[in-house]
mmCIF file of C-alpha atoms in Angstrom:
data_model
loop_
_atom_site.group_PDB
_atom_site.id
_atom_site.type_symbol
_atom_site.label_atom_id
_atom_site.label_comp_id
_atom_site.label_asym_id
_atom_site.label_seq_id
_atom_site.Cartn_x
_atom_site.Cartn_y
_atom_site.Cartn_z
ATOM 1 C CA MET A 1 -36.617 -20.382 0.455
ATOM 2 C CA VAL A 2 -38.206 -17.528 2.416
ATOM 3 C CA LYS A 3 -39.825 -14.764 0.349
ATOM 4 C CA ASP A 4 -40.602 -12.060 2.950
ATOM 5 C CA PRO A 5 -37.735 -9.475 2.707
ATOM 6 C CA GLU A 6 -38.320 -8.075 6.209
ATOM 7 C CA LEU A 7 -38.294 -11.537 7.771
ATOM 8 C CA ILE A 8 -35.135 -12.439 5.839
ATOM 9 C CA LYS A 9 -33.428 -9.266 7.112
ATOM 10 C CA LYS A 10 -34.480 -9.979 10.708
ATOM 11 C CA ARG A 11 -33.390 -13.635 10.597
ATOM 12 C CA ARG A 12 -30.054 -12.761 9.002
ATOM 13 C CA GLU A 13 -29.347 -10.215 11.732
ATOM 14 C CA GLN A 14 -30.168 -12.853 14.360
ATOM 15 C CA MET A 15 -27.883 -15.376 12.666
ATOM 16 C CA VAL A 16 -25.014 -12.910 12.377
ATOM 17 C CA LYS A 17 -25.207 -11.894 16.045
ATOM 18 C CA GLY A 18 -25.552 -15.490 17.248
ATOM 19 C CA ALA A 19 -22.779 -16.809 15.021
ATOM 20 C CA VAL A 20 -20.359 -14.019 15.937
ATOM 21 C CA ARG A 21 -20.748 -14.779 19.646
ATOM 22 C CA LEU A 22 -19.989 -18.458 18.998
ATOM 23 C CA PHE A 23 -17.142 -17.862 16.538
ATOM 24 C CA ILE A 24 -15.410 -15.602 19.070
ATOM 25 C CA GLU A 25 -15.906 -18.117 21.882
ATOM 26 C CA LYS A 26 -15.207 -21.372 20.010
ATOM 27 C CA GLY A 27 -13.826 -20.490 16.577
ATOM 28 C CA PHE A 28 -15.485 -21.113 13.237
ATOM 29 C CA HIS A 29 -14.489 -24.757 12.801
ATOM 30 C CA ARG A 30 -15.581 -25.883 16.282
ATOM 31 C CA THR A 31 -19.002 -24.222 16.005
ATOM 32 C CA THR A 32 -21.869 -26.314 14.622
ATOM 33 C CA THR A 33 -24.885 -25.103 12.651
ATOM 34 C CA ARG A 34 -27.113 -26.533 15.413
ATOM 35 C CA GLU A 35 -25.351 -24.274 17.938
ATOM 36 C CA ILE A 36 -25.767 -21.286 15.621
ATOM 37 C CA ALA A 37 -29.499 -21.990 15.322
ATOM 38 C CA LYS A 38 -29.883 -22.251 19.099
ATOM 39 C CA GLU A 39 -27.843 -19.087 19.740
ATOM 40 C CA SER A 40 -29.908 -17.264 17.105
ATOM 41 C CA GLY A 41 -33.172 -18.255 18.778
ATOM 42 C CA PHE A 42 -34.677 -20.677 16.281
ATOM 43 C CA SER A 43 -34.609 -24.337 15.218
ATOM 44 C CA ILE A 44 -32.064 -25.999 12.943
ATOM 45 C CA GLY A 45 -34.867 -26.482 10.417
ATOM 46 C CA THR A 46 -35.568 -22.745 10.365
ATOM 47 C CA LEU A 47 -31.846 -22.029 9.974
ATOM 48 C CA TYR A 48 -31.709 -24.153 6.826
ATOM 49 C CA GLU A 49 -34.573 -22.159 5.314
ATOM 50 C CA TYR A 50 -32.102 -19.254 5.059
ATOM 51 C CA ILE A 51 -28.684 -20.868 4.516
ATOM 52 C CA ARG A 52 -27.172 -24.012 3.027
ATOM 53 C CA SER A 53 -24.040 -24.301 5.168
ATOM 54 C CA LYS A 54 -22.060 -22.834 8.049
ATOM 55 C CA GLU A 55 -19.885 -21.020 5.494
ATOM 56 C CA ASP A 56 -22.993 -19.127 4.376
ATOM 57 C CA VAL A 57 -23.324 -17.692 7.892
ATOM 58 C CA LEU A 58 -19.723 -16.455 7.799
ATOM 59 C CA TYR A 59 -20.442 -14.905 4.407
ATOM 60 C CA LEU A 60 -23.416 -13.081 5.979
ATOM 61 C CA VAL A 61 -21.173 -11.777 8.776
ATOM 62 C CA CYS A 62 -18.746 -10.315 6.227
ATOM 63 C CA ASP A 63 -21.556 -8.935 4.091
ATOM 64 C CA ALA A 64 -23.237 -7.242 7.067
ATOM 65 C CA ILE A 65 -20.067 -5.287 7.845
ATOM 66 C CA TYR A 66 -19.583 -4.053 4.303
ATOM 67 C CA GLU A 67 -23.230 -3.113 3.856
ATOM 68 C CA GLU A 68 -23.126 -1.024 7.029
ATOM 69 C CA VAL A 69 -19.856 0.682 6.073
ATOM 70 C CA ARG A 70 -21.104 1.395 2.552
ATOM 71 C CA ASP A 71 -24.427 2.818 3.758
ATOM 72 C CA ARG A 72 -22.892 5.086 6.401
ATOM 73 C CA LEU A 73 -20.109 6.322 4.134
ATOM 74 C CA ALA A 74 -22.571 6.925 1.317
ATOM 75 C CA TYR A 75 -24.736 8.951 3.706
ATOM 76 C CA GLN A 76 -21.771 11.106 4.734
ATOM 77 C CA LEU A 77 -20.695 11.599 1.136
ATOM 78 C CA ASN A 78 -24.169 12.777 0.148
ATOM 79 C CA THR A 79 -24.194 15.604 2.698
ATOM 80 C CA ASN A 80 -23.385 19.215 1.817
ATOM 81 C CA THR A 81 -20.037 19.216 3.630
ATOM 82 C CA GLU A 82 -16.929 19.930 1.579
ATOM 83 C CA GLY A 83 -13.170 19.860 1.814
ATOM 84 C CA ILE A 84 -11.430 18.745 4.984
ATOM 85 C CA GLU A 85 -14.713 18.631 6.902
ATOM 86 C CA ARG A 86 -16.066 16.032 4.469
ATOM 87 C CA LEU A 87 -12.944 13.909 4.866
ATOM 88 C CA LYS A 88 -13.124 14.145 8.662
ATOM 89 C CA LYS A 89 -16.789 13.120 8.703
ATOM 90 C CA ALA A 90 -16.174 10.203 6.341
ATOM 91 C CA ILE A 91 -13.338 8.889 8.541
ATOM 92 C CA ALA A 92 -15.381 9.385 11.726
ATOM 93 C CA ALA A 93 -18.349 7.543 10.179
ATOM 94 C CA TYR A 94 -16.113 4.653 9.139
ATOM 95 C CA PHE A 95 -14.478 4.416 12.577
ATOM 96 C CA GLN A 96 -17.940 4.458 14.190
ATOM 97 C CA VAL A 97 -19.081 1.476 12.089
ATOM 98 C CA ILE A 98 -15.956 -0.459 13.064
ATOM 99 C CA HIS A 99 -16.644 0.382 16.714
ATOM 100 C CA ASP A 100 -20.304 -0.666 16.498
ATOM 101 C CA MET A 101 -19.421 -3.931 14.729
ATOM 102 C CA GLN A 102 -16.044 -4.693 16.281
ATOM 103 C CA ASP A 103 -16.877 -8.309 17.153
ATOM 104 C CA GLU A 104 -18.033 -8.922 13.583
ATOM 105 C CA VAL A 105 -14.872 -7.285 12.203
ATOM 106 C CA LEU A 106 -12.691 -9.453 14.439
ATOM 107 C CA VAL A 107 -14.457 -12.632 13.319
ATOM 108 C CA MET A 108 -14.286 -11.626 9.668
ATOM 109 C CA TYR A 109 -10.521 -11.198 9.705
ATOM 110 C CA GLN A 110 -9.895 -14.292 11.795
ATOM 111 C CA GLU A 111 -12.181 -16.626 9.863
ATOM 112 C CA ALA A 112 -12.541 -15.268 6.288
ATOM 113 C CA LYS A 113 -9.917 -17.802 5.182
ATOM 114 C CA SER A 114 -12.556 -20.486 5.851
ATOM 115 C CA LEU A 115 -14.847 -19.107 3.152
ATOM 116 C CA PRO A 116 -15.200 -20.978 -0.143
ATOM 117 C CA LYS A 117 -13.072 -19.521 -2.948
ATOM 118 C CA GLU A 118 -15.930 -17.619 -4.651
ATOM 119 C CA ALA A 119 -17.218 -16.146 -1.391
ATOM 120 C CA LEU A 120 -13.716 -15.075 -0.378
ATOM 121 C CA ALA A 121 -13.292 -13.351 -3.730
ATOM 122 C CA TYR A 122 -16.556 -11.481 -3.071
ATOM 123 C CA VAL A 123 -15.357 -10.360 0.370
ATOM 124 C CA LEU A 124 -12.025 -9.151 -1.026
ATOM 125 C CA GLN A 125 -13.862 -7.239 -3.756
ATOM 126 C CA LYS A 126 -15.906 -5.488 -1.043
ATOM 127 C CA GLU A 127 -12.615 -4.433 0.576
ATOM 128 C CA VAL A 128 -11.557 -2.932 -2.760
ATOM 129 C CA GLU A 129 -14.862 -1.038 -3.042
ATOM 130 C CA MET A 130 -14.486 0.378 0.471
ATOM 131 C CA THR A 131 -10.971 1.535 -0.331
ATOM 132 C CA GLU A 132 -12.250 3.208 -3.498
ATOM 133 C CA MET A 133 -14.870 5.121 -1.506
ATOM 134 C CA ILE A 134 -12.135 6.577 0.701
ATOM 135 C CA GLU A 135 -9.993 7.291 -2.373
ATOM 136 C CA ASN A 136 -12.873 9.291 -3.889
ATOM 137 C CA VAL A 137 -13.116 11.478 -0.784
ATOM 138 C CA LEU A 138 -9.366 12.087 -0.920
ATOM 139 C CA ARG A 139 -9.540 12.987 -4.622
ATOM 140 C CA ASP A 140 -12.346 15.470 -3.944
ATOM 141 C CA CYS A 141 -10.152 17.137 -1.321
ATOM 142 C CA MET A 142 -7.287 17.276 -3.814
ATOM 143 C CA LYS A 143 -9.538 18.942 -6.416
ATOM 144 C CA GLU A 144 -10.560 21.493 -3.801
ATOM 145 C CA ASN A 145 -6.858 22.084 -3.132
ATOM 146 C CA VAL A 146 -7.133 21.397 0.611
ATOM 147 C CA ILE A 147 -4.782 18.402 0.750
ATOM 148 C CA HIS A 148 -1.656 17.446 -1.187
ATOM 149 C CA ILE A 149 -1.087 13.810 -2.201
ATOM 150 C CA GLN A 150 0.643 12.365 -5.216
ATOM 151 C CA GLU A 151 -1.631 10.241 -7.426
ATOM 152 C CA ASN A 152 0.420 7.129 -6.687
ATOM 153 C CA GLN A 153 -0.031 7.712 -2.925
ATOM 154 C CA ILE A 154 -3.842 7.923 -2.839
ATOM 155 C CA ASN A 155 -4.436 4.186 -2.650
ATOM 156 C CA LEU A 156 -1.923 3.786 0.183
ATOM 157 C CA VAL A 157 -3.424 6.676 2.187
ATOM 158 C CA ALA A 158 -6.895 5.135 1.763
ATOM 159 C CA HIS A 159 -5.590 1.759 2.978
ATOM 160 C CA ASN A 160 -3.947 3.455 5.965
ATOM 161 C CA ILE A 161 -7.291 4.980 6.962
ATOM 162 C CA LEU A 162 -9.012 1.586 6.717
ATOM 163 C CA VAL A 163 -6.303 -0.110 8.784
ATOM 164 C CA GLN A 164 -6.477 2.619 11.452
ATOM 165 C CA GLY A 165 -10.167 1.762 11.797
ATOM 166 C CA HIS A 166 -9.362 -1.951 12.111
ATOM 167 C CA MET A 167 -6.717 -1.201 14.743
ATOM 168 C CA TRP A 168 -9.462 0.100 17.048
ATOM 169 C CA THR A 169 -10.766 -3.494 17.049
ATOM 170 C CA PHE A 170 -7.578 -5.548 16.798
ATOM 171 C CA ARG A 171 -5.773 -3.639 19.539
ATOM 172 C CA ARG A 172 -8.837 -2.865 21.630
ATOM 173 C CA TRP A 173 -7.435 -4.745 24.630
ATOM 174 C CA SER A 174 -4.942 -1.876 24.962
ATOM 175 C CA ILE A 175 -6.077 1.149 22.929
ATOM 176 C CA GLN A 176 -9.586 1.313 24.378
ATOM 177 C CA LYS A 177 -8.123 1.548 27.879
ATOM 178 C CA HIS A 178 -6.357 4.774 26.928
ATOM 179 C CA TYR A 179 -8.715 6.549 24.510
ATOM 180 C CA SER A 180 -12.397 7.055 23.874
ATOM 181 C CA LEU A 181 -13.511 6.481 20.268
ATOM 182 C CA GLU A 182 -13.795 10.242 19.782
ATOM 183 C CA GLU A 183 -10.267 10.849 21.096
ATOM 184 C CA TYR A 184 -8.859 8.056 18.959
ATOM 185 C CA THR A 185 -10.657 9.336 15.850
ATOM 186 C CA ASN A 186 -9.491 12.922 16.357
ATOM 187 C CA LEU A 187 -5.882 11.876 16.945
ATOM 188 C CA GLN A 188 -5.821 9.666 13.843
ATOM 189 C CA ILE A 189 -7.363 12.427 11.710
ATOM 190 C CA GLU A 190 -4.861 14.948 13.082
ATOM 191 C CA GLN A 191 -1.932 12.665 12.188
ATOM 192 C CA LEU A 192 -3.355 12.016 8.724
ATOM 193 C CA LEU A 193 -3.797 15.716 7.999
ATOM 194 C CA GLN A 194 -0.216 16.453 9.075
ATOM 195 C CA GLY A 195 0.932 14.087 6.341
ATOM 196 C CA VAL A 196 -1.288 15.408 3.552
ATOM 197 C CA SER A 197 -1.489 19.145 4.283
ATOM 198 C CA ARG A 198 -0.642 21.423 1.398
ATOM 199 C CA PRO A 199 2.882 22.862 1.681
ATOM 200 C CA ASN A 200 2.995 26.573 2.541
#
């Protein structure tokens, strides 16, 4: 119902942050829209100016993650870097987004099953689009002859990169005690490159 784009953006960010805190603490099903409104800093009436249901808030959480990943990856892919350096920067940018939004990522994977069928299909399509972005970087590296992957392996390598990013969140209770984000990123990139380096 609200027309002001800047206000919509601000309110959505507030809702996402507030909802994520509650979903982590209480779970999606035990959290009420009234609690989300309070945690977000406005009334229940204001909340319903922006959403129709609690599921809409979860949809916004998922959407916020994908928008951020897409924007940061797109920025990296539009730079003048080439070859392995471009791949490294794309992976580092992706890992950084996952780090910055790790609570949102955790909630998305725990609670996405609660989304209505159409919204879940949208979220899964966003996963496909993210995978394709990574695949495109890998294909560029193949064209430049700096990595060696079979065509039928590209999709799997792209998925592996995405899952390595997720692992930083899912296993944070252990991994983040042993490595900084930079160390983790460099080690994962090093292992990836060992598997895709061109044979001598």
